[in-house]
Amino acid sequence: MPGYIFLSFIASVLSCDQELHGKERKLSYELYLKVLFISKVLTYLVLLWWFWRVPVASISQQLVQPFGKVLSWSAGGILNENVMG
């Protein structure tokens, strides 16, 4: 009978150890996800800030002129007779 009590005690200790290990793993994984999310957001913000004023298209001014002020080209200016937008 004392052997059974000892084995029961060992089983409960192992069970608690496995439970703690599972909680530690879960906390570690959650921390990893938070760090990954924050780094992704910071990367996107830096890229957005870096390329905010870079023109994405160059259109001849003669093509844009008939539309007058309807089109807004606030991101760029006129460069080599082309409108940058």
CSV table of N, CA and C in Angstrom, one decimal:
chain,number,residue,atom,x,y,z
A,1,MET,N,0.8,-1.2,0.0
A,1,MET,CA,0.0,0.0,0.0
A,1,MET,C,0.9,1.3,0.0
A,2,PRO,N,2.0,1.3,0.7
A,2,PRO,CA,2.8,2.5,0.7
A,2,PRO,C,3.4,2.8,-0.7
A,3,GLY,N,3.6,1.7,-1.5
A,3,GLY,CA,4.1,1.9,-2.8
A,3,GLY,C,3.1,2.6,-3.7
A,4,TYR,N,1.8,2.2,-3.5
A,4,TYR,CA,0.7,2.8,-4.3
A,4,TYR,C,0.6,4.3,-4.0
A,5,ILE,N,0.7,4.7,-2.7
A,5,ILE,CA,0.7,6.1,-2.3
A,5,ILE,C,1.8,6.9,-2.9
A,6,PHE,N,3.0,6.3,-2.9
A,6,PHE,CA,4.2,6.9,-3.5
A,6,PHE,C,4.0,7.1,-5.0
A,7,LEU,N,3.5,6.1,-5.7
A,7,LEU,CA,3.3,6.2,-7.2
A,7,LEU,C,2.2,7.3,-7.4
A,8,SER,N,1.2,7.3,-6.6
A,8,SER,CA,0.1,8.3,-6.8
A,8,SER,C,0.7,9.7,-6.6
A,9,PHE,N,1.6,9.9,-5.6
A,9,PHE,CA,2.3,11.2,-5.4
A,9,PHE,C,3.1,11.6,-6.6
A,10,ILE,N,3.9,10.6,-7.1
A,10,ILE,CA,4.7,10.9,-8.3
A,10,ILE,C,3.9,11.3,-9.5
A,11,ALA,N,2.8,10.6,-9.7
A,11,ALA,CA,1.9,10.9,-10.8
A,11,ALA,C,1.3,12.3,-10.7
A,12,SER,N,1.0,12.7,-9.5
A,12,SER,CA,0.4,14.0,-9.3
A,12,SER,C,1.5,15.1,-9.5
A,13,VAL,N,2.7,14.8,-9.1
A,13,VAL,CA,3.8,15.8,-9.3
A,13,VAL,C,4.1,15.9,-10.8
A,14,LEU,N,4.1,14.8,-11.5
A,14,LEU,CA,4.3,14.8,-13.0
A,14,LEU,C,3.2,15.5,-13.7
A,15,SER,N,2.0,15.3,-13.2
A,15,SER,CA,0.8,16.0,-13.8
A,15,SER,C,1.0,17.5,-13.7
A,16,CYS,N,1.3,18.0,-12.5
A,16,CYS,CA,1.5,19.4,-12.2
A,16,CYS,C,2.7,20.0,-13.1
A,17,ASP,N,3.7,19.2,-13.2
A,17,ASP,CA,4.9,19.6,-14.0
A,17,ASP,C,4.5,19.8,-15.5
A,18,GLN,N,3.7,18.8,-16.0
A,18,GLN,CA,3.2,18.9,-17.4
A,18,GLN,C,2.3,20.1,-17.6
A,19,GLU,N,1.5,20.3,-16.6
A,19,GLU,CA,0.5,21.5,-16.7
A,19,GLU,C,1.3,22.8,-16.7
A,20,LEU,N,2.3,22.9,-15.8
A,20,LEU,CA,3.1,24.1,-15.8
A,20,LEU,C,3.9,24.3,-17.1
A,21,HIS,N,4.4,23.2,-17.6
A,21,HIS,CA,5.2,23.3,-18.9
A,21,HIS,C,4.2,23.7,-20.0
A,22,GLY,N,3.0,23.2,-20.0
A,22,GLY,CA,2.0,23.6,-21.0
A,22,GLY,C,1.7,25.1,-20.9
A,23,LYS,N,1.5,25.6,-19.7
A,23,LYS,CA,1.3,27.0,-19.5
A,23,LYS,C,2.4,27.9,-20.0
A,24,GLU,N,3.7,27.4,-19.6
A,24,GLU,CA,4.8,28.2,-20.1
A,24,GLU,C,4.9,28.2,-21.6
A,25,ARG,N,4.7,27.1,-22.2
A,25,ARG,CA,4.7,27.1,-23.7
A,25,ARG,C,3.7,28.0,-24.3
A,26,LYS,N,2.5,28.0,-23.7
A,26,LYS,CA,1.4,28.8,-24.2
A,26,LYS,C,1.8,30.3,-24.0
A,27,LEU,N,2.3,30.7,-22.9
A,27,LEU,CA,2.7,32.1,-22.7
A,27,LEU,C,3.8,32.5,-23.6
A,28,SER,N,4.8,31.6,-23.8
A,28,SER,CA,5.9,31.8,-24.8
A,28,SER,C,5.3,32.0,-26.2
A,29,TYR,N,4.4,31.2,-26.6
A,29,TYR,CA,3.8,31.3,-27.9
A,29,TYR,C,3.0,32.6,-28.1
A,30,GLU,N,2.3,33.0,-27.0
A,30,GLU,CA,1.5,34.3,-27.1
A,30,GLU,C,2.5,35.5,-27.1
A,31,LEU,N,3.6,35.4,-26.4
A,31,LEU,CA,4.5,36.5,-26.4
A,31,LEU,C,5.2,36.6,-27.8
A,32,TYR,N,5.5,35.4,-28.4
A,32,TYR,CA,6.0,35.4,-29.8
A,32,TYR,C,5.0,36.0,-30.8
A,33,LEU,N,3.7,35.7,-30.7
A,33,LEU,CA,2.8,36.3,-31.6
A,33,LEU,C,2.6,37.8,-31.4
A,34,LYS,N,2.7,38.3,-30.2
A,34,LYS,CA,2.6,39.7,-29.9
A,34,LYS,C,3.8,40.5,-30.5
A,35,VAL,N,5.0,39.9,-30.3
A,35,VAL,CA,6.2,40.5,-30.8
A,35,VAL,C,6.2,40.5,-32.3
A,36,LEU,N,5.7,39.4,-32.9
A,36,LEU,CA,5.6,39.3,-34.4
A,36,LEU,C,4.7,40.3,-34.9
A,37,PHE,N,3.5,40.5,-34.3
A,37,PHE,CA,2.5,41.5,-34.7
A,37,PHE,C,3.1,42.9,-34.7
A,38,ILE,N,3.7,43.2,-33.5
A,38,ILE,CA,4.2,44.6,-33.4
A,38,ILE,C,5.3,44.8,-34.4
A,39,SER,N,6.2,43.9,-34.6
A,39,SER,CA,7.2,44.1,-35.6
A,39,SER,C,6.7,44.2,-37.0
A,40,LYS,N,5.6,43.5,-37.4
A,40,LYS,CA,4.9,43.7,-38.7
A,40,LYS,C,4.4,45.1,-38.8
A,41,VAL,N,3.7,45.5,-37.8
A,41,VAL,CA,3.1,46.9,-37.8
A,41,VAL,C,4.1,47.9,-38.0
A,42,LEU,N,5.2,47.8,-37.2
A,42,LEU,CA,6.3,48.8,-37.3
A,42,LEU,C,7.0,48.8,-38.7
A,43,THR,N,7.1,47.6,-39.3
A,43,THR,CA,7.7,47.5,-40.6
A,43,THR,C,6.8,48.1,-41.6
A,44,TYR,N,5.5,47.9,-41.6
A,44,TYR,CA,4.6,48.5,-42.5
A,44,TYR,C,4.6,50.0,-42.4
A,45,LEU,N,4.6,50.5,-41.1
A,45,LEU,CA,4.6,52.0,-40.9
A,45,LEU,C,5.9,52.6,-41.5
A,46,VAL,N,7.0,51.9,-41.2
A,46,VAL,CA,8.3,52.5,-41.8
A,46,VAL,C,8.3,52.5,-43.3
A,47,LEU,N,7.8,51.4,-43.9
A,47,LEU,CA,7.8,51.3,-45.4
A,47,LEU,C,6.8,52.4,-45.9
A,48,LEU,N,5.7,52.6,-45.3
A,48,LEU,CA,4.7,53.6,-45.7
A,48,LEU,C,5.3,55.0,-45.6
A,49,TRP,N,6.0,55.3,-44.5
A,49,TRP,CA,6.6,56.6,-44.3
A,49,TRP,C,7.8,56.8,-45.3
A,50,TRP,N,8.5,55.7,-45.6
A,50,TRP,CA,9.7,55.8,-46.5
A,50,TRP,C,9.2,56.1,-47.9
A,51,PHE,N,8.2,55.4,-48.4
A,51,PHE,CA,7.8,55.5,-49.8
A,51,PHE,C,6.6,56.4,-50.0
A,52,TRP,N,6.2,57.2,-49.0
A,52,TRP,CA,5.0,58.0,-49.1
A,52,TRP,C,5.0,59.0,-50.3
A,53,ARG,N,6.2,59.7,-50.5
A,53,ARG,CA,6.3,60.7,-51.5
A,53,ARG,C,6.9,60.2,-52.8
A,54,VAL,N,7.1,58.9,-53.0
A,54,VAL,CA,7.6,58.3,-54.2
A,54,VAL,C,6.5,58.2,-55.2
A,55,PRO,N,6.7,58.8,-56.4
A,55,PRO,CA,5.6,58.8,-57.4
A,55,PRO,C,5.4,57.3,-57.9
A,56,VAL,N,4.2,57.0,-58.2
A,56,VAL,CA,3.9,55.6,-58.7
A,56,VAL,C,3.6,55.6,-60.2
A,57,ALA,N,3.4,56.8,-60.8
A,57,ALA,CA,3.1,56.9,-62.2
A,57,ALA,C,3.6,58.2,-62.7
A,58,SER,N,3.9,58.2,-64.0
A,58,SER,CA,4.2,59.4,-64.7
A,58,SER,C,3.4,59.6,-66.0
A,59,ILE,N,2.5,60.6,-66.0
A,59,ILE,CA,1.6,60.8,-67.1
A,59,ILE,C,1.9,62.1,-67.8
A,60,SER,N,1.9,62.1,-69.1
A,60,SER,CA,2.1,63.3,-69.8
A,60,SER,C,1.2,64.4,-69.5
A,61,GLN,N,1.7,65.6,-69.4
A,61,GLN,CA,0.8,66.7,-68.9
A,61,GLN,C,-0.3,67.0,-70.0
A,62,GLN,N,0.0,66.8,-71.2
A,62,GLN,CA,-1.0,67.0,-72.3
A,62,GLN,C,-2.2,66.1,-72.1
A,63,LEU,N,-2.0,64.9,-71.5
A,63,LEU,CA,-3.1,64.0,-71.3
A,63,LEU,C,-4.0,64.4,-70.1
A,64,VAL,N,-3.3,65.0,-69.1
A,64,VAL,CA,-4.0,65.4,-67.9
A,64,VAL,C,-4.7,66.8,-68.0
A,65,GLN,N,-4.1,67.7,-68.8
A,65,GLN,CA,-4.6,69.0,-68.9
A,65,GLN,C,-6.1,69.2,-69.2
A,66,PRO,N,-6.7,68.4,-70.1
A,66,PRO,CA,-8.1,68.6,-70.3
A,66,PRO,C,-9.0,68.4,-69.1
A,67,PHE,N,-8.6,67.7,-68.1
A,67,PHE,CA,-9.4,67.5,-66.9
A,67,PHE,C,-9.3,68.6,-65.9
A,68,GLY,N,-8.3,69.5,-66.1
A,68,GLY,CA,-8.2,70.6,-65.2
A,68,GLY,C,-8.0,70.3,-63.7
A,69,LYS,N,-8.8,70.8,-62.8
A,69,LYS,CA,-8.6,70.6,-61.4
A,69,LYS,C,-9.4,69.4,-60.9
A,70,VAL,N,-10.0,68.6,-61.8
A,70,VAL,CA,-10.8,67.5,-61.3
A,70,VAL,C,-9.9,66.4,-60.7
A,71,LEU,N,-8.7,66.3,-61.3
A,71,LEU,CA,-7.7,65.3,-60.8
A,71,LEU,C,-6.8,66.0,-59.7
A,72,SER,N,-6.6,65.3,-58.6
A,72,SER,CA,-5.7,65.8,-57.6
A,72,SER,C,-4.4,65.1,-57.7
A,73,TRP,N,-3.3,65.9,-57.9
A,73,TRP,CA,-2.0,65.3,-58.0
A,73,TRP,C,-1.1,65.8,-56.8
A,74,SER,N,-1.6,65.8,-55.6
A,74,SER,CA,-0.9,66.3,-54.5
A,74,SER,C,0.3,65.6,-54.1
A,75,ALA,N,0.4,64.3,-54.5
A,75,ALA,CA,1.6,63.5,-54.1
A,75,ALA,C,2.8,63.9,-54.9
A,76,GLY,N,2.7,64.5,-56.0
A,76,GLY,CA,3.9,64.8,-56.8
A,76,GLY,C,3.7,66.2,-57.5
A,77,GLY,N,4.7,66.5,-58.4
A,77,GLY,CA,4.6,67.7,-59.1
A,77,GLY,C,4.9,67.5,-60.5
A,78,ILE,N,5.3,68.5,-61.3
A,78,ILE,CA,5.6,68.4,-62.7
A,78,ILE,C,7.1,68.2,-62.8
A,79,LEU,N,7.5,67.2,-63.5
A,79,LEU,CA,8.9,66.9,-63.7
A,79,LEU,C,9.0,66.5,-65.2
A,80,ASN,N,9.8,67.2,-65.9
A,80,ASN,CA,10.1,67.0,-67.3
A,80,ASN,C,8.8,66.9,-68.1
A,81,GLU,N,7.9,67.9,-67.9
A,81,GLU,CA,6.6,68.0,-68.6
A,81,GLU,C,5.7,66.8,-68.4
A,82,ASN,N,6.0,66.0,-67.3
A,82,ASN,CA,5.1,64.9,-66.9
A,82,ASN,C,4.6,65.2,-65.6
A,83,VAL,N,3.3,64.7,-65.4
A,83,VAL,CA,2.7,64.9,-64.0
A,83,VAL,C,3.0,63.6,-63.3
A,84,MET,N,3.5,63.8,-62.1
A,84,MET,CA,3.9,62.6,-61.2
A,84,MET,C,2.7,62.4,-60.2
A,85,GLY,N,2.2,61.2,-60.2
A,85,GLY,CA,1.1,60.9,-59.3
A,85,GLY,C,1.3,59.6,-58.6
